[in-house]
PDB file of C-alpha atoms in Angstrom:
ATOM      1  CA  UNK A   1       3.494 -19.860 -21.842  1.00  0.00           C
ATOM      2  CA  UNK A   2       5.146 -18.490 -18.705  1.00  0.00           C
ATOM      3  CA  UNK A   3       3.365 -18.085 -15.359  1.00  0.00           C
ATOM      4  CA  UNK A   4       4.700 -15.027 -13.561  1.00  0.00           C
ATOM      5  CA  UNK A   5       3.742 -14.361  -9.959  1.00  0.00           C
ATOM      6  CA  UNK A   6       4.393 -10.778  -8.936  1.00  0.00           C
ATOM      7  CA  UNK A   7       6.684 -10.602  -5.898  1.00  0.00           C
ATOM      8  CA  UNK A   8       8.191  -7.430  -4.449  1.00  0.00           C
ATOM      9  CA  UNK A   9       9.182  -8.741  -1.006  1.00  0.00           C
ATOM     10  CA  UNK A  10      12.926  -8.312  -1.625  1.00  0.00           C
ATOM     11  CA  UNK A  11      12.490  -4.721  -2.745  1.00  0.00           C
ATOM     12  CA  UNK A  12      10.286  -3.861   0.239  1.00  0.00           C
ATOM     13  CA  UNK A  13      12.561  -5.541   2.766  1.00  0.00           C
ATOM     14  CA  UNK A  14      15.455  -3.290   1.694  1.00  0.00           C
ATOM     15  CA  UNK A  15      13.468  -0.069   2.120  1.00  0.00           C
ATOM     16  CA  UNK A  16      13.495   2.142   5.257  1.00  0.00           C
ATOM     17  CA  UNK A  17      10.991   1.018   7.914  1.00  0.00           C
ATOM     18  CA  UNK A  18       8.363   3.726   7.306  1.00  0.00           C
ATOM     19  CA  UNK A  19       8.611   3.416   3.521  1.00  0.00           C
ATOM     20  CA  UNK A  20       8.546  -0.378   3.672  1.00  0.00           C
ATOM     21  CA  UNK A  21       5.465  -0.484   5.917  1.00  0.00           C
ATOM     22  CA  UNK A  22       3.573   1.995   3.744  1.00  0.00           C
ATOM     23  CA  UNK A  23       4.410   0.000   0.627  1.00  0.00           C
ATOM     24  CA  UNK A  24       3.387  -3.298   2.242  1.00  0.00           C
ATOM     25  CA  UNK A  25       0.071  -1.906   3.465  1.00  0.00           C
ATOM     26  CA  UNK A  26      -0.532  -0.333   0.074  1.00  0.00           C
ATOM     27  CA  UNK A  27       0.237  -3.633  -1.652  1.00  0.00           C
ATOM     28  CA  UNK A  28      -2.006  -5.609   0.690  1.00  0.00           C
ATOM     29  CA  UNK A  29      -4.878  -3.173   0.151  1.00  0.00           C
ATOM     30  CA  UNK A  30      -4.510  -3.124  -3.633  1.00  0.00           C
ATOM     31  CA  UNK A  31      -4.239  -6.905  -3.884  1.00  0.00           C
ATOM     32  CA  UNK A  32      -7.249  -7.474  -1.617  1.00  0.00           C
ATOM     33  CA  UNK A  33      -5.307  -9.080   1.219  1.00  0.00           C
ATOM     34  CA  UNK A  34      -6.731  -6.273   3.352  1.00  0.00           C
ATOM     35  CA  UNK A  35     -10.410  -6.131   2.389  1.00  0.00           C
ATOM     36  CA  UNK A  36     -12.512  -3.001   1.756  1.00  0.00           C
ATOM     37  CA  UNK A  37     -14.342  -2.132   4.959  1.00  0.00           C
ATOM     38  CA  UNK A  38     -11.795  -3.925   7.159  1.00  0.00           C
ATOM     39  CA  UNK A  39     -10.853  -1.989  10.290  1.00  0.00           C
ATOM     40  CA  UNK A  40      -7.167  -1.222  10.769  1.00  0.00           C
ATOM     41  CA  UNK A  41      -5.886  -0.839  14.318  1.00  0.00           C
ATOM     42  CA  UNK A  42      -2.393   0.251  15.262  1.00  0.00           C
ATOM     43  CA  UNK A  43      -1.971  -2.726  17.578  1.00  0.00           C
ATOM     44  CA  UNK A  44      -2.899  -5.296  14.906  1.00  0.00           C
ATOM     45  CA  UNK A  45      -0.662  -3.659  12.292  1.00  0.00           C
ATOM     46  CA  UNK A  46       2.251  -3.541  14.745  1.00  0.00           C
ATOM     47  CA  UNK A  47       1.796  -7.236  15.431  1.00  0.00           C
ATOM     48  CA  UNK A  48       1.204  -8.383  11.857  1.00  0.00           C
ATOM     49  CA  UNK A  49       3.998  -6.342  10.251  1.00  0.00           C
ATOM     50  CA  UNK A  50       6.360  -6.416  13.236  1.00  0.00           C
ATOM     51  CA  UNK A  51       6.835  -2.648  13.527  1.00  0.00           C
ATOM     52  CA  UNK A  52       6.480   0.023  16.203  1.00  0.00           C
ATOM     53  CA  UNK A  53       3.558   2.459  16.451  1.00  0.00           C
ATOM     54  CA  UNK A  54       5.365   5.475  14.961  1.00  0.00           C
ATOM     55  CA  UNK A  55       5.702   4.167  11.368  1.00  0.00           C
ATOM     56  CA  UNK A  56       2.141   2.772  11.624  1.00  0.00           C
ATOM     57  CA  UNK A  57       0.724   6.222  12.327  1.00  0.00           C
ATOM     58  CA  UNK A  58       2.742   7.744   9.496  1.00  0.00           C
ATOM     59  CA  UNK A  59       1.619   5.024   7.087  1.00  0.00           C
ATOM     60  CA  UNK A  60      -2.064   5.384   8.007  1.00  0.00           C
ATOM     61  CA  UNK A  61      -1.915   9.156   7.524  1.00  0.00           C
ATOM     62  CA  UNK A  62      -0.399   8.717   4.064  1.00  0.00           C
ATOM     63  CA  UNK A  63      -2.873   5.987   3.079  1.00  0.00           C
ATOM     64  CA  UNK A  64      -5.722   8.268   4.105  1.00  0.00           C
ATOM     65  CA  UNK A  65      -4.245  11.095   2.017  1.00  0.00           C
ATOM     66  CA  UNK A  66      -4.024   8.688  -0.934  1.00  0.00           C
ATOM     67  CA  UNK A  67      -7.650   7.652  -0.534  1.00  0.00           C
ATOM     68  CA  UNK A  68      -6.925   4.010   0.301  1.00  0.00           C
ATOM     69  CA  UNK A  69      -7.958   4.338   3.949  1.00  0.00           C
ATOM     70  CA  UNK A  70     -10.772   6.325   5.549  1.00  0.00           C
ATOM     71  CA  UNK A  71     -10.500   7.563   9.124  1.00  0.00           C
ATOM     72  CA  UNK A  72     -13.994   7.776  10.641  1.00  0.00           C
ATOM     73  CA  UNK A  73     -14.381   9.895  13.764  1.00  0.00           C
ATOM     74  CA  UNK A  74     -14.755   7.829  16.951  1.00  0.00           C
ATOM     75  CA  UNK A  75     -14.638   4.590  14.928  1.00  0.00           C
ATOM     76  CA  UNK A  76     -11.103   4.363  13.547  1.00  0.00           C
ATOM     77  CA  UNK A  77      -9.402   3.658  10.215  1.00  0.00           C
ATOM     78  CA  UNK A  78     -11.023   1.461   7.580  1.00  0.00           C
ATOM     79  CA  UNK A  79      -9.758   0.084   4.271  1.00  0.00           C
ATOM     80  CA  UNK A  80     -11.290   1.743   1.210  1.00  0.00           C
ATOM     81  CA  UNK A  81      -9.193   0.123  -1.505  1.00  0.00           C
ATOM     82  CA  UNK A  82      -9.821   0.446  -5.225  1.00  0.00           C
ATOM     83  CA  UNK A  83     -12.709  -1.062  -7.161  1.00  0.00           C
ATOM     84  CA  UNK A  84     -12.540  -2.585 -10.642  1.00  0.00           C
ATOM     85  CA  UNK A  85     -13.919   0.705 -11.962  1.00  0.00           C
ATOM     86  CA  UNK A  86     -11.195   2.602 -10.085  1.00  0.00           C
ATOM     87  CA  UNK A  87      -8.523   0.478 -11.761  1.00  0.00           C
ATOM     88  CA  UNK A  88     -10.111   0.994 -15.186  1.00  0.00           C
ATOM     89  CA  UNK A  89     -10.193   4.737 -14.580  1.00  0.00           C
ATOM     90  CA  UNK A  90      -6.539   4.652 -13.487  1.00  0.00           C
ATOM     91  CA  UNK A  91      -5.570   2.981 -16.751  1.00  0.00           C
ATOM     92  CA  UNK A  92      -7.430   5.664 -18.690  1.00  0.00           C
ATOM     93  CA  UNK A  93      -5.827   8.494 -16.719  1.00  0.00           C
ATOM     94  CA  UNK A  94      -2.403   6.902 -17.064  1.00  0.00           C
ATOM     95  CA  UNK A  95      -2.863   6.636 -20.828  1.00  0.00           C
ATOM     96  CA  UNK A  96      -3.630  10.361 -21.123  1.00  0.00           C
ATOM     97  CA  UNK A  97      -0.737  11.397 -18.880  1.00  0.00           C
ATOM     98  CA  UNK A  98       1.743   9.021 -20.542  1.00  0.00           C
ATOM     99  CA  UNK A  99       0.909  10.549 -23.917  1.00  0.00           C
ATOM    100  CA  UNK A 100       1.535  14.037 -22.526  1.00  0.00           C
ATOM    101  CA  UNK A 101       4.742  12.884 -20.843  1.00  0.00           C
ATOM    102  CA  UNK A 102       6.202  11.469 -24.050  1.00  0.00           C
ATOM    103  CA  UNK A 103       5.299  14.673 -25.916  1.00  0.00           C
ATOM    104  CA  UNK A 104       7.066  16.891 -23.399  1.00  0.00           C
ATOM    105  CA  UNK A 105       9.961  14.459 -23.027  1.00  0.00           C
ATOM    106  CA  UNK A 106      10.727  14.428 -26.756  1.00  0.00           C
ATOM    107  CA  UNK A 107      10.669  18.237 -26.691  1.00  0.00           C
ATOM    108  CA  UNK A 108      12.752  18.643 -23.526  1.00  0.00           C
ATOM    109  CA  UNK A 109      15.012  15.591 -23.136  1.00  0.00           C
ATOM    110  CA  UNK A 110      18.678  16.329 -22.408  1.00  0.00           C
ATOM    111  CA  UNK A 111      21.625  14.493 -23.939  1.00  0.00           C
ATOM    112  CA  UNK A 112      22.289  12.791 -20.611  1.00  0.00           C
ATOM    113  CA  UNK A 113      18.664  11.647 -20.329  1.00  0.00           C
ATOM    114  CA  UNK A 114      18.724  10.428 -23.920  1.00  0.00           C
ATOM    115  CA  UNK A 115      21.792   8.322 -23.111  1.00  0.00           C
ATOM    116  CA  UNK A 116      19.959   6.901 -20.099  1.00  0.00           C
ATOM    117  CA  UNK A 117      16.897   6.065 -22.221  1.00  0.00           C
ATOM    118  CA  UNK A 118      19.081   4.336 -24.803  1.00  0.00           C
ATOM    119  CA  UNK A 119      20.911   2.355 -22.125  1.00  0.00           C
ATOM    120  CA  UNK A 120      17.595   1.285 -20.560  1.00  0.00           C
ATOM    121  CA  UNK A 121      16.264   0.144 -23.925  1.00  0.00           C
ATOM    122  CA  UNK A 122      19.435  -1.870 -24.516  1.00  0.00           C
ATOM    123  CA  UNK A 123      18.852  -3.603 -21.177  1.00  0.00           C
ATOM    124  CA  UNK A 124      15.334  -4.420 -22.374  1.00  0.00           C
ATOM    125  CA  UNK A 125      16.830  -6.038 -25.486  1.00  0.00           C
ATOM    126  CA  UNK A 126      19.280  -8.003 -23.359  1.00  0.00           C
ATOM    127  CA  UNK A 127      16.686  -9.380 -20.935  1.00  0.00           C
ATOM    128  CA  UNK A 128      14.316 -10.161 -23.780  1.00  0.00           C
ATOM    129  CA  UNK A 129      17.028 -12.354 -25.298  1.00  0.00           C
ATOM    130  CA  UNK A 130      17.509 -13.953 -21.868  1.00  0.00           C
ATOM    131  CA  UNK A 131      13.721 -14.494 -21.624  1.00  0.00           C
ATOM    132  CA  UNK A 132      13.851 -13.018 -18.127  1.00  0.00           C
ATOM    133  CA  UNK A 133      10.316 -11.757 -17.459  1.00  0.00           C
ATOM    134  CA  UNK A 134      11.023 -10.506 -13.918  1.00  0.00           C
ATOM    135  CA  UNK A 135      13.984  -8.358 -14.991  1.00  0.00           C
ATOM    136  CA  UNK A 136      12.125  -7.158 -18.071  1.00  0.00           C
ATOM    137  CA  UNK A 137       9.225  -5.884 -15.972  1.00  0.00           C
ATOM    138  CA  UNK A 138      11.621  -3.940 -13.740  1.00  0.00           C
ATOM    139  CA  UNK A 139      13.459  -2.426 -16.724  1.00  0.00           C
ATOM    140  CA  UNK A 140      10.123  -1.674 -18.379  1.00  0.00           C
ATOM    141  CA  UNK A 141       9.148   0.480 -15.399  1.00  0.00           C
ATOM    142  CA  UNK A 142      12.580   2.119 -15.521  1.00  0.00           C
ATOM    143  CA  UNK A 143      12.125   3.012 -19.193  1.00  0.00           C
ATOM    144  CA  UNK A 144       8.928   4.885 -18.357  1.00  0.00           C
ATOM    145  CA  UNK A 145      10.567   6.579 -15.363  1.00  0.00           C
ATOM    146  CA  UNK A 146      13.254   8.023 -17.656  1.00  0.00           C
ATOM    147  CA  UNK A 147      10.505   9.498 -19.831  1.00  0.00           C
ATOM    148  CA  UNK A 148       8.769  10.962 -16.761  1.00  0.00           C
ATOM    149  CA  UNK A 149      12.041  12.597 -15.696  1.00  0.00           C
ATOM    150  CA  UNK A 150      12.686  13.882 -19.219  1.00  0.00           C
ATOM    151  CA  UNK A 151       9.273  15.579 -19.287  1.00  0.00           C
ATOM    152  CA  UNK A 152      10.748  18.025 -16.744  1.00  0.00           C
ATOM    153  CA  UNK A 153       7.389  18.379 -15.047  1.00  0.00           C
ATOM    154  CA  UNK A 154       7.591  17.231 -11.440  1.00  0.00           C
ATOM    155  CA  UNK A 155       3.812  17.089 -10.884  1.00  0.00           C
ATOM    156  CA  UNK A 156       3.331  14.906 -13.943  1.00  0.00           C
ATOM    157  CA  UNK A 157       6.235  12.705 -12.881  1.00  0.00           C
ATOM    158  CA  UNK A 158       4.767  12.276  -9.392  1.00  0.00           C
ATOM    159  CA  UNK A 159       1.301  11.481 -10.730  1.00  0.00           C
ATOM    160  CA  UNK A 160       2.511   8.929 -13.264  1.00  0.00           C
ATOM    161  CA  UNK A 161       4.786   7.236 -10.749  1.00  0.00           C
ATOM    162  CA  UNK A 162       1.757   6.857  -8.474  1.00  0.00           C
ATOM    163  CA  UNK A 163      -0.381   5.381 -11.266  1.00  0.00           C
ATOM    164  CA  UNK A 164       2.408   3.018 -12.249  1.00  0.00           C
ATOM    165  CA  UNK A 165       2.783   1.862  -8.648  1.00  0.00           C
ATOM    166  CA  UNK A 166      -0.951   1.172  -8.234  1.00  0.00           C
ATOM    167  CA  UNK A 167      -1.399  -0.545 -11.589  1.00  0.00           C
ATOM    168  CA  UNK A 168       1.522  -2.929 -11.184  1.00  0.00           C
ATOM    169  CA  UNK A 169      -0.735  -5.024  -8.948  1.00  0.00           C
ATOM    170  CA  UNK A 170      -3.387  -5.497 -11.644  1.00  0.00           C
ATOM    171  CA  UNK A 171      -3.075  -8.987 -13.107  1.00  0.00           C
ATOM    172  CA  UNK A 172      -0.148  -9.643 -10.787  1.00  0.00           C
ATOM    173  CA  UNK A 173      -0.362 -13.414 -11.359  1.00  0.00           C
ATOM    174  CA  UNK A 174      -0.161 -13.406 -15.124  1.00  0.00           C
ATOM    175  CA  UNK A 175       0.225 -16.162 -17.676  1.00  0.00           C
ATOM    176  CA  UNK A 176       2.418 -14.626 -20.374  1.00  0.00           C
ATOM    177  CA  UNK A 177       2.274 -15.907 -23.925  1.00  0.00           C
ATOM    178  CA  UNK A 178       5.550 -16.983 -25.520  1.00  0.00           C
ATOM    179  CA  UNK A 179       5.640 -13.822 -27.646  1.00  0.00           C
ATOM    180  CA  UNK A 180       5.095 -11.506 -24.673  1.00  0.00           C
ATOM    181  CA  UNK A 181       8.672 -10.250 -24.285  1.00  0.00           C
ATOM    182  CA  UNK A 182       9.351  -9.679 -28.022  1.00  0.00           C
ATOM    183  CA  UNK A 183       5.980  -7.914 -28.343  1.00  0.00           C
ATOM    184  CA  UNK A 184       6.634  -5.571 -25.430  1.00  0.00           C
ATOM    185  CA  UNK A 185      10.163  -4.925 -26.664  1.00  0.00           C
ATOM    186  CA  UNK A 186       8.840  -3.940 -30.090  1.00  0.00           C
ATOM    187  CA  UNK A 187       6.328  -1.542 -28.519  1.00  0.00           C
ATOM    188  CA  UNK A 188       9.154   0.157 -26.629  1.00  0.00           C
ATOM    189  CA  UNK A 189      11.348   0.139 -29.729  1.00  0.00           C
ATOM    190  CA  UNK A 190       8.766   2.306 -31.510  1.00  0.00           C
ATOM    191  CA  UNK A 191       8.674   4.709 -28.550  1.00  0.00           C
ATOM    192  CA  UNK A 192      12.475   4.864 -28.435  1.00  0.00           C
ATOM    193  CA  UNK A 193      12.689   5.393 -32.216  1.00  0.00           C
ATOM    194  CA  UNK A 194      10.396   8.405 -31.885  1.00  0.00           C
ATOM    195  CA  UNK A 195      12.871   9.929 -29.412  1.00  0.00           C
ATOM    196  CA  UNK A 196      15.776   9.257 -31.777  1.00  0.00           C
ATOM    197  CA  UNK A 197      13.832  10.823 -34.665  1.00  0.00           C
ATOM    198  CA  UNK A 198      12.450  13.622 -32.434  1.00  0.00           C
ATOM    199  CA  UNK A 199       9.020  12.735 -33.829  1.00  0.00           C
ATOM    200  CA  UNK A 200       6.418  13.826 -31.278  1.00  0.00           C
ATOM    201  CA  UNK A 201       3.430  12.525 -33.232  1.00  0.00           C
ATOM    202  CA  UNK A 202       4.982   9.076 -33.639  1.00  0.00           C
ATOM    203  CA  UNK A 203       5.970   9.012 -29.972  1.00  0.00           C
ATOM    204  CA  UNK A 204       2.480   9.865 -28.742  1.00  0.00           C
ATOM    205  CA  UNK A 205       0.921   7.252 -31.042  1.00  0.00           C
ATOM    206  CA  UNK A 206       3.442   4.598 -29.995  1.00  0.00           C
ATOM    207  CA  UNK A 207       2.879   5.315 -26.297  1.00  0.00           C
ATOM    208  CA  UNK A 208      -0.902   5.219 -26.659  1.00  0.00           C
ATOM    209  CA  UNK A 209      -0.657   1.891 -28.488  1.00  0.00           C
ATOM    210  CA  UNK A 210       1.625   0.470 -25.792  1.00  0.00           C
ATOM    211  CA  UNK A 211      -0.595   1.549 -22.865  1.00  0.00           C
ATOM    212  CA  UNK A 212      -3.721   0.215 -24.570  1.00  0.00           C
ATOM    213  CA  UNK A 213      -2.080  -3.147 -25.219  1.00  0.00           C
ATOM    214  CA  UNK A 214      -0.689  -3.240 -21.690  1.00  0.00           C
ATOM    215  CA  UNK A 215      -4.195  -2.733 -20.373  1.00  0.00           C
ATOM    216  CA  UNK A 216      -5.482  -5.568 -22.553  1.00  0.00           C
ATOM    217  CA  UNK A 217      -2.742  -7.910 -21.355  1.00  0.00           C
ATOM    218  CA  UNK A 218      -3.290  -7.095 -17.697  1.00  0.00           C
ATOM    219  CA  UNK A 219      -7.092  -7.129 -17.699  1.00  0.00           C
ATOM    220  CA  UNK A 220      -7.804 -10.195 -19.851  1.00  0.00           C
TER     221      UNK A 220
END
């Protein structure tokens, strides 16, 4: 077994200030570091995250728009967060949208996008052989992003990217079984094969199977 502790500090530290702060606050809300009902003040956020007030205001506005923070008149901003039921609902919505994305992507994928999908899958094979869980998880997300792009539906792409970002924090400290990487690789192999064969039905079934198993692995 392999214990993997999710860590995105390097990625966040390389992002622009406003983007980095938003992502850090989002992460801390979704992981429970910032508790539901906790009041968020600009001064405390500036101090804790070592930023100026301008990116704090931008981040709080976006978090409110995303439903993770509620701004109550004359009281201030409070953490809303996501409940266990919210996460379960997100998995269900992601499953439905992923199935639609793979259907449209198989219908609409360009030669260039197909090359990118193939290259991404080959990276998955490489890092599976290396038994590199951290790299595999990154490439896994990239594989799905190629499919979102190939669906040629920007609203669907935006929605799925949001779901993927939220759900990556579920089961973030995971104990992976020894067969985890080969199993995940095989699930993606079936999705990739459906693209090669231009088989929409097989692609939708393979994606549904993968998302369901991903949910099981993350929520056990």
